[in-house]
mmCIF file of C-alpha atoms in Angstrom:
data_model
loop_
_atom_site.group_PDB
_atom_site.id
_atom_site.type_symbol
_atom_site.label_atom_id
_atom_site.label_comp_id
_atom_site.label_asym_id
_atom_site.label_seq_id
_atom_site.Cartn_x
_atom_site.Cartn_y
_atom_site.Cartn_z
ATOM 1 C CA MET G 15 8.928 13.490 -13.151
ATOM 2 C CA ILE G 16 12.355 13.577 -11.090
ATOM 3 C CA TYR G 17 16.067 13.385 -11.942
ATOM 4 C CA TYR G 18 18.422 10.738 -9.904
ATOM 5 C CA LEU G 19 21.835 10.276 -10.882
ATOM 6 C CA GLY G 20 21.268 11.716 -14.426
ATOM 7 C CA VAL G 21 18.380 9.662 -15.293
ATOM 8 C CA GLN G 22 14.592 10.584 -15.017
ATOM 9 C CA TYR G 23 12.287 8.858 -13.062
ATOM 10 C CA ASP G 24 8.143 9.147 -12.943
ATOM 11 C CA VAL G 25 7.485 9.836 -9.434
ATOM 12 C CA THR G 26 3.314 10.078 -9.031
ATOM 13 C CA ASP G 27 2.789 10.423 -5.828
ATOM 14 C CA GLN G 28 3.499 13.802 -4.001
ATOM 15 C CA VAL G 29 5.871 13.290 -0.768
ATOM 16 C CA ARG G 30 4.454 15.446 1.967
ATOM 17 C CA THR G 31 6.415 14.432 4.805
ATOM 18 C CA GLN G 32 9.813 13.739 5.972
ATOM 19 C CA GLU G 33 8.906 9.662 6.227
ATOM 20 C CA GLU G 34 7.655 10.112 2.781
ATOM 21 C CA LEU G 35 10.853 11.291 1.446
ATOM 22 C CA GLU G 36 13.280 8.909 3.039
ATOM 23 C CA LYS G 37 11.283 6.387 1.539
ATOM 24 C CA LEU G 38 11.573 7.928 -2.058
ATOM 25 C CA HIS G 39 15.345 8.480 -1.563
ATOM 26 C CA PHE G 40 15.305 4.557 -1.057
ATOM 27 C CA GLU G 41 13.634 3.911 -3.938
ATOM 28 C CA LEU G 42 15.348 5.823 -6.147
ATOM 29 C CA GLU G 43 18.317 4.234 -4.780
ATOM 30 C CA GLN G 44 17.068 0.810 -5.694
ATOM 31 C CA ARG G 45 15.995 1.966 -9.123
ATOM 32 C CA ALA G 46 19.100 3.466 -10.005
ATOM 33 C CA ARG G 47 21.208 0.257 -9.017
ATOM 34 C CA GLY G 48 18.698 -1.525 -11.568
ATOM 35 C CA ASP G 49 20.051 0.800 -14.149
ATOM 36 C CA GLY G 50 23.581 -0.210 -13.019
ATOM 37 C CA ARG G 51 24.032 3.652 -12.215
ATOM 38 C CA THR G 52 25.209 3.196 -8.544
ATOM 39 C CA ARG G 53 28.009 1.263 -9.120
ATOM 40 C CA SER G 54 29.491 0.610 -5.648
ATOM 41 C CA ALA G 55 27.262 2.635 -3.870
ATOM 42 C CA ARG G 56 25.062 0.863 -1.401
ATOM 43 C CA SER G 57 22.831 2.926 1.143
ATOM 44 C CA ILE G 58 21.600 0.967 4.580
ATOM 45 C CA GLY G 59 18.184 1.091 4.272
ATOM 46 C CA PRO G 60 16.317 4.538 4.584
ATOM 47 C CA THR G 61 17.434 7.214 6.961
ATOM 48 C CA PRO G 62 15.857 8.332 9.464
ATOM 49 C CA ALA G 63 13.507 11.122 10.030
ATOM 50 C CA GLY G 64 16.360 13.186 10.845
ATOM 51 C CA GLY G 65 17.558 13.472 7.639
ATOM 52 C CA VAL G 66 20.954 11.488 8.346
ATOM 53 C CA GLY G 67 21.921 8.690 6.286
ATOM 54 C CA ARG G 68 25.080 7.051 5.306
ATOM 55 C CA VAL G 69 26.617 5.417 1.993
ATOM 56 C CA ASP G 70 28.972 2.200 2.818
ATOM 57 C CA GLY G 71 31.093 0.770 0.215
ATOM 58 C CA GLY G 72 32.704 3.934 -0.950
ATOM 59 C CA LEU G 73 32.404 6.215 -4.156
ATOM 60 C CA GLU G 74 35.349 6.421 -6.319
ATOM 61 C CA PRO G 75 36.549 8.265 -7.733
ATOM 62 C CA ALA G 76 35.474 11.789 -6.138
ATOM 63 C CA GLY G 77 33.077 12.527 -9.625
ATOM 64 C CA ASP G 78 30.837 9.764 -8.807
ATOM 65 C CA ARG G 79 30.457 10.801 -5.130
ATOM 66 C CA ASP G 80 29.375 13.976 -6.572
ATOM 67 C CA ARG G 81 27.006 12.783 -8.577
ATOM 68 C CA TYR G 82 25.460 10.670 -5.895
ATOM 69 C CA TRP G 83 25.201 13.547 -3.582
ATOM 70 C CA MET G 84 24.036 15.855 -6.265
ATOM 71 C CA GLY G 85 21.124 13.463 -6.997
ATOM 72 C CA ARG G 86 19.977 13.442 -3.400
ATOM 73 C CA ALA G 87 20.124 17.275 -3.634
ATOM 74 C CA LEU G 88 17.834 17.024 -6.781
ATOM 75 C CA ALA G 89 14.975 14.928 -5.058
ATOM 76 C CA LEU G 90 14.947 17.632 -2.529
ATOM 77 C CA ALA G 91 14.368 20.304 -4.997
ATOM 78 C CA LYS G 92 11.655 17.847 -6.087
ATOM 79 C CA HIS G 93 9.999 18.382 -3.088
ATOM 80 C CA ALA G 94 10.165 21.986 -2.857
ATOM 81 C CA ALA G 95 8.837 22.428 -6.267
ATOM 82 C CA ASP G 96 5.560 20.567 -5.554
ATOM 83 C CA ALA G 97 5.158 22.454 -2.689
ATOM 84 C CA GLY G 98 5.274 25.439 -5.061
ATOM 85 C CA GLU G 99 8.649 26.549 -4.053
ATOM 86 C CA VAL G 100 11.522 27.453 -6.343
ATOM 87 C CA PRO G 101 13.257 24.163 -6.925
ATOM 88 C CA VAL G 102 16.441 24.013 -5.163
ATOM 89 C CA GLY G 103 17.942 20.990 -2.255
ATOM 90 C CA ALA G 104 21.153 21.148 -0.433
ATOM 91 C CA VAL G 105 22.475 18.198 1.182
ATOM 92 C CA LEU G 106 25.465 18.710 4.044
ATOM 93 C CA VAL G 107 27.816 15.943 4.119
ATOM 94 C CA ARG G 108 30.592 14.700 6.216
ATOM 95 C CA ASP G 109 32.674 11.702 5.746
ATOM 96 C CA ASP G 110 29.757 10.190 3.645
ATOM 97 C CA GLU G 111 27.112 10.744 6.004
ATOM 98 C CA VAL G 112 24.542 13.252 5.750
ATOM 99 C CA ILE G 113 24.565 15.562 8.565
ATOM 100 C CA GLY G 114 21.748 18.037 7.626
ATOM 101 C CA GLU G 115 19.730 18.725 4.031
ATOM 102 C CA GLY G 116 17.086 20.945 3.217
ATOM 103 C CA TRP G 117 15.119 22.612 -0.029
ATOM 104 C CA ASN G 118 13.897 25.842 -0.656
ATOM 105 C CA ARG G 119 11.190 27.045 1.889
ATOM 106 C CA PRO G 120 10.854 30.925 2.029
ATOM 107 C CA ILE G 121 7.390 30.872 0.965
ATOM 108 C CA SER G 122 5.418 27.990 3.233
ATOM 109 C CA ALA G 123 8.197 29.159 6.282
ATOM 110 C CA GLY G 124 7.345 33.100 5.729
ATOM 111 C CA ASP G 125 10.970 33.251 6.533
ATOM 112 C CA PRO G 126 13.393 35.315 3.381
ATOM 113 C CA THR G 127 16.151 33.144 4.742
ATOM 114 C CA ALA G 128 15.012 30.000 4.472
ATOM 115 C CA HIS G 129 16.787 28.861 1.635
ATOM 116 C CA ALA G 130 17.738 25.012 0.757
ATOM 117 C CA GLU G 131 21.523 26.024 1.963
ATOM 118 C CA VAL G 132 20.523 27.800 4.908
ATOM 119 C CA LEU G 133 17.974 25.128 6.026
ATOM 120 C CA ALA G 134 20.651 22.389 5.739
ATOM 121 C CA LEU G 135 23.222 24.029 7.844
ATOM 122 C CA ARG G 136 20.904 24.967 10.356
ATOM 123 C CA ALA G 137 19.678 21.319 10.501
ATOM 124 C CA ALA G 138 23.521 20.054 10.832
ATOM 125 C CA ALA G 139 24.726 22.838 13.330
ATOM 126 C CA ALA G 140 21.723 21.501 15.522
ATOM 127 C CA ARG G 141 22.474 18.066 15.219
ATOM 128 C CA ALA G 142 26.277 18.609 15.899
ATOM 129 C CA GLY G 143 25.356 21.280 18.554
ATOM 130 C CA ASN G 144 28.308 23.727 17.096
ATOM 131 C CA TYR G 145 27.843 26.136 14.412
ATOM 132 C CA ARG G 146 31.480 25.703 13.520
ATOM 133 C CA LEU G 147 30.694 22.988 10.337
ATOM 134 C CA VAL G 148 34.418 22.307 9.265
ATOM 135 C CA ASP G 149 35.365 19.065 7.119
ATOM 136 C CA THR G 150 32.205 18.640 5.442
ATOM 137 C CA THR G 151 30.969 19.566 1.926
ATOM 138 C CA LEU G 152 27.849 21.199 0.596
ATOM 139 C CA TYR G 153 26.091 19.724 -2.701
ATOM 140 C CA VAL G 154 23.297 22.528 -3.724
ATOM 141 C CA THR G 155 21.429 22.300 -7.184
ATOM 142 C CA LEU G 156 21.776 25.810 -7.815
ATOM 143 C CA GLU G 157 24.675 28.512 -6.871
ATOM 144 C CA PRO G 158 24.525 29.790 -3.896
ATOM 145 C CA CYS G 159 23.485 33.161 -3.614
ATOM 146 C CA PRO G 160 25.348 36.180 -1.405
ATOM 147 C CA MET G 161 23.399 35.297 2.018
ATOM 148 C CA CYS G 162 23.889 31.640 1.340
ATOM 149 C CA ALA G 163 27.685 32.204 0.557
ATOM 150 C CA GLY G 164 28.154 34.291 3.760
ATOM 151 C CA ALA G 165 26.188 31.246 5.512
ATOM 152 C CA ILE G 166 28.889 29.041 4.218
ATOM 153 C CA ILE G 167 31.373 31.003 5.181
ATOM 154 C CA HIS G 168 30.610 31.388 8.613
ATOM 155 C CA ALA G 169 30.162 27.764 9.083
ATOM 156 C CA ARG G 170 33.397 26.855 7.818
ATOM 157 C CA VAL G 171 32.478 24.451 5.431
ATOM 158 C CA ALA G 172 35.095 23.167 3.018
ATOM 159 C CA ARG G 173 33.672 22.358 -0.015
ATOM 160 C CA VAL G 174 30.969 23.161 -2.023
ATOM 161 C CA VAL G 175 28.978 21.221 -5.238
ATOM 162 C CA PHE G 176 26.846 23.007 -7.368
ATOM 163 C CA GLY G 177 24.718 21.727 -10.250
ATOM 164 C CA ALA G 178 23.395 25.025 -12.062
ATOM 165 C CA ALA G 179 25.265 28.253 -12.179
ATOM 166 C CA ASP G 180 23.044 31.414 -11.360
ATOM 167 C CA PRO G 181 23.724 34.177 -13.822
ATOM 168 C CA ARG G 182 21.920 36.659 -11.935
ATOM 169 C CA ALA G 183 23.033 36.256 -8.267
ATOM 170 C CA GLY G 184 25.824 33.605 -8.125
ATOM 171 C CA ALA G 185 28.297 33.548 -5.551
ATOM 172 C CA ALA G 186 30.166 31.116 -6.208
ATOM 173 C CA GLY G 187 32.186 32.676 -9.258
ATOM 174 C CA THR G 188 29.533 33.586 -11.572
ATOM 175 C CA VAL G 189 28.702 36.759 -10.461
ATOM 176 C CA PHE G 190 30.410 37.124 -7.521
ATOM 177 C CA ASN G 191 32.959 34.962 -5.937
ATOM 178 C CA LEU G 192 32.279 35.205 -2.287
ATOM 179 C CA LEU G 193 33.398 31.711 -1.365
ATOM 180 C CA GLN G 194 36.791 32.088 -2.406
ATOM 181 C CA SER G 195 37.215 36.212 -1.491
ATOM 182 C CA GLN G 196 40.707 37.055 0.145
ATOM 183 C CA ALA G 197 38.937 39.497 1.970
ATOM 184 C CA LEU G 198 37.436 36.919 4.301
ATOM 185 C CA ASN G 199 38.752 34.772 6.686
ATOM 186 C CA HIS G 200 37.770 31.516 5.223
ATOM 187 C CA ARG G 201 37.395 30.295 1.892
ATOM 188 C CA ALA G 202 36.003 27.114 0.457
ATOM 189 C CA GLU G 203 37.126 25.031 -2.453
ATOM 190 C CA VAL G 204 34.382 25.241 -5.543
ATOM 191 C CA THR G 205 32.989 22.305 -7.867
ATOM 192 C CA GLY G 206 30.158 23.540 -9.985
ATOM 193 C CA GLY G 207 28.256 21.954 -13.058
ATOM 194 C CA VAL G 208 27.666 18.664 -11.603
ATOM 195 C CA LEU G 209 24.526 17.508 -12.738
ATOM 196 C CA ALA G 210 24.052 20.906 -14.045
ATOM 197 C CA GLU G 211 21.732 19.798 -16.934
ATOM 198 C CA GLU G 212 19.382 18.191 -14.637
ATOM 199 C CA CYS G 213 19.441 21.045 -11.982
ATOM 200 C CA GLY G 214 19.040 23.629 -14.632
ATOM 201 C CA ALA G 215 16.326 21.486 -16.277
ATOM 202 C CA LEU G 216 14.371 21.340 -12.937
ATOM 203 C CA LEU G 217 14.346 24.882 -12.466
ATOM 204 C CA ARG G 218 13.605 25.739 -16.054
ATOM 205 C CA ASP G 219 10.626 23.695 -16.538
ATOM 206 C CA PHE G 220 9.272 25.077 -12.737
ATOM 207 C CA PHE G 221 9.281 28.618 -14.150
ATOM 208 C CA ARG G 222 7.671 27.555 -17.449
ATOM 209 C CA ALA G 223 4.905 25.874 -15.733
ATOM 210 C CA ARG G 224 4.303 28.957 -13.537
ATOM 211 C CA ARG G 225 4.089 30.900 -16.599
ATOM 212 C CA GLY G 226 1.800 28.167 -18.377
ATOM 213 C CA LYS G 227 4.452 27.100 -20.693
ATOM 214 C CA PRO G 228 5.256 23.469 -21.703
ATOM 215 C CA PRO G 229 9.003 22.351 -20.719
ATOM 216 C CA ALA G 230 11.393 23.229 -23.195
ATOM 217 C CA SER G 231 15.267 21.633 -22.016
ATOM 218 C CA THR G 232 17.206 23.569 -24.489
ATOM 219 C CA GLU G 233 16.455 27.316 -23.192
ATOM 220 C CA SER G 234 18.401 28.716 -20.078
ATOM 221 C CA ALA G 235 17.286 27.944 -16.371
ATOM 222 C CA PHE G 236 16.298 31.874 -16.014
ATOM 223 C CA ASN G 237 15.615 32.953 -19.454
ATOM 224 C CA ALA G 238 12.409 30.583 -20.115
ATOM 225 C CA ASP G 239 10.285 33.500 -21.342
#
């Protein structure tokens, strides 16, 4: 199952390649449009293998735009879950265009820094040819940790939108507030709780499955014992 724009869909095939992932993005958007949930949003076909796409028609108000992009981040998070990684996905957007995206890969990459946010920032910096990613918005399904918050500050990301809060390591206001610290030379605007229920459910069900327990949507994403 996958959540997209607040709706649960059946996704029976494993997504293994970037091409398959882009096809999934397009398919989910078509299904959502059929349910009347994309309003004026329109994607110009599947995005290319580099993970870059554009929304035409505009999403107003901003809340609808945020839900749209968080839906894309959720699709990436599901890809991480299918690979046995903690299901977190991230999308970096500038002017309604994806310039970088990623999902958690520390296990498969053998890299403790391979969090979804860091991979999205790396992809965007490589594409832009600049590690400063000004005027961008980062959408991530789980509140950034201190490591990712530091990378976000260094990249000069303008805004961070997250789904589920992280009561153990959240660095966007839940445990720490590094993204808006007056001690640092950059501060990001922060919006939390976008599609929080869907983001939390994906995390909660992942951890319960690892413990051999059935899904339980009413429990905390981090206390599914």
